[in-house]
Short mmCIF file of C-alpha atoms in Angstrom, two decimals:
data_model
loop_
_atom_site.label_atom_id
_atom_site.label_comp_id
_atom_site.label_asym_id
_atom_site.label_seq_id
_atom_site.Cartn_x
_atom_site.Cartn_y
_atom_site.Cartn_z
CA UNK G 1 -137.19 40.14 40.92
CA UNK G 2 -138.01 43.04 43.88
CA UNK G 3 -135.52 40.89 45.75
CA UNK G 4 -132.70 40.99 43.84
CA UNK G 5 -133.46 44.66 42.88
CA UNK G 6 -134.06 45.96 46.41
CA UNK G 7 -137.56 46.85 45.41
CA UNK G 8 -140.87 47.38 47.16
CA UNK G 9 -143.12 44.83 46.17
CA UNK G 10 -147.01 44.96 46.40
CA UNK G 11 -149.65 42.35 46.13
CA UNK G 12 -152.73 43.96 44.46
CA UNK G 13 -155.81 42.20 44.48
CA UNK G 14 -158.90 43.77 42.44
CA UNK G 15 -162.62 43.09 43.40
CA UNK G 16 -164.61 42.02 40.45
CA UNK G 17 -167.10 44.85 39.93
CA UNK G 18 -171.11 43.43 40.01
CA UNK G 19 -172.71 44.65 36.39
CA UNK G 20 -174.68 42.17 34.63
CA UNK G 21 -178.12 41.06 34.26
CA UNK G 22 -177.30 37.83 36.23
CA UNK G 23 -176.58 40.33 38.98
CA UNK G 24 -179.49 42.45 38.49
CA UNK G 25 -182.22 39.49 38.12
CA UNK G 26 -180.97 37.79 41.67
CA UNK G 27 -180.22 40.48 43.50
CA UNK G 28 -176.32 40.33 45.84
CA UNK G 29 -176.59 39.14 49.19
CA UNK G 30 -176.04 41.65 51.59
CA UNK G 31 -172.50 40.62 52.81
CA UNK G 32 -171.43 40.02 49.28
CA UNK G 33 -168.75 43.23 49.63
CA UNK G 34 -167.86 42.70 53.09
CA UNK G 35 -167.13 39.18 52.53
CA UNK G 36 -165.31 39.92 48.85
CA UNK G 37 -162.78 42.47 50.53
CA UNK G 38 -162.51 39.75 53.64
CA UNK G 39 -161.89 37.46 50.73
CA UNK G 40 -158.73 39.65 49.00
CA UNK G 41 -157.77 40.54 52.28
CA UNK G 42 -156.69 36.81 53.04
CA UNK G 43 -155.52 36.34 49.59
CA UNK G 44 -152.79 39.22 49.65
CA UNK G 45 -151.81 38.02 53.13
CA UNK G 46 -151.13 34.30 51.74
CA UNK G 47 -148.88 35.75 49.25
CA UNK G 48 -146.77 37.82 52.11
CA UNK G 49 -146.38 34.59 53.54
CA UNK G 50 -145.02 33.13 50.19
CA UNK G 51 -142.86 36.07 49.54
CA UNK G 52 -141.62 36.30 53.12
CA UNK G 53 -141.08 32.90 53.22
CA UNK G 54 -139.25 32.77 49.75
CA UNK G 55 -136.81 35.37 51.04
CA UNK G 56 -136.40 34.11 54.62
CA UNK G 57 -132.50 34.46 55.77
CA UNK G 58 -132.26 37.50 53.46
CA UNK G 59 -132.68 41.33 53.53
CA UNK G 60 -135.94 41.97 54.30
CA UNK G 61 -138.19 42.67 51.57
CA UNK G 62 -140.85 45.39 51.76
CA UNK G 63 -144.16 43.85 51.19
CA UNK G 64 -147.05 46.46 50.08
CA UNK G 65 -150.56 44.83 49.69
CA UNK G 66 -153.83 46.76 48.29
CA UNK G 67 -157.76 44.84 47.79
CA UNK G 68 -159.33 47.35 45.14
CA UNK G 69 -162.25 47.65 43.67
CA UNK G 70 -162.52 47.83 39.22
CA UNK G 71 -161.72 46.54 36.32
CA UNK G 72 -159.39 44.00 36.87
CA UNK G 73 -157.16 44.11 33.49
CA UNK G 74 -157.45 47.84 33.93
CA UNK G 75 -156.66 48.29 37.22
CA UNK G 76 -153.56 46.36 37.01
CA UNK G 77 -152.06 47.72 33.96
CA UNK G 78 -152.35 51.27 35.46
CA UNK G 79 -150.70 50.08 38.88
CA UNK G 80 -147.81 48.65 36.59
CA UNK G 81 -147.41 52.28 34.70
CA UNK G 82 -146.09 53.22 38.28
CA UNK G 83 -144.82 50.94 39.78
#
C-alpha cells in the first residue's frame, strides 16, 4: 500500500503497560523496561528489513519506526487517525 501510494510508512510497536496484581505480588525485574524497549527496538527493525526487502529495485520507501509505551488497541487507533 505506502508503496504504491508514495507514502511514509511507520512501524509502531507499543510496550504493554505493567498493571495487575500478578505484577504487583512478584514484583518486575529491574531490566524489565530496558530490555522491553531493546525488545521493540529489534522488532521494528525486522520489519524495515521486510519492507526494504519487499521493495528492493524500487523507489525507495520511507520507513518511520516508533517503540511506545500504552495501551496497545488505543495507541494504535489514535496513530491511524493521523496517519
Amino acid at each position: 500500500g505506502a508503496a504504491l501510494r508514495r507514502v511514509p510508512l511507520t512501524f509502531v510497536h507499543v510496550l504493554p503497560m505493567a498493571a495487575g496484581p500478578a505484577y504487583l505480588d512478584m514484583g518486575l525485574p529491574e531490566d524489565y523496561w530496558g530490555w522491553q524497549r531493546k525488545r521493540g527496538q529489534e522488532i521494528v527493525a525486522l520489519a524495515r528489513d521486510v519492507a526494504n526487502k519487499a521493495t528492493a529495485g524500487r523507489e525507495r520507501l520511507q520507513l518511520d519506526a516508533d517503540v511506545v509505551s500504552g495501551n496497545t488497541i488505543g495507541t494504535l487507533v489514535d496513530r491511524s487517525r493521523h496517519a
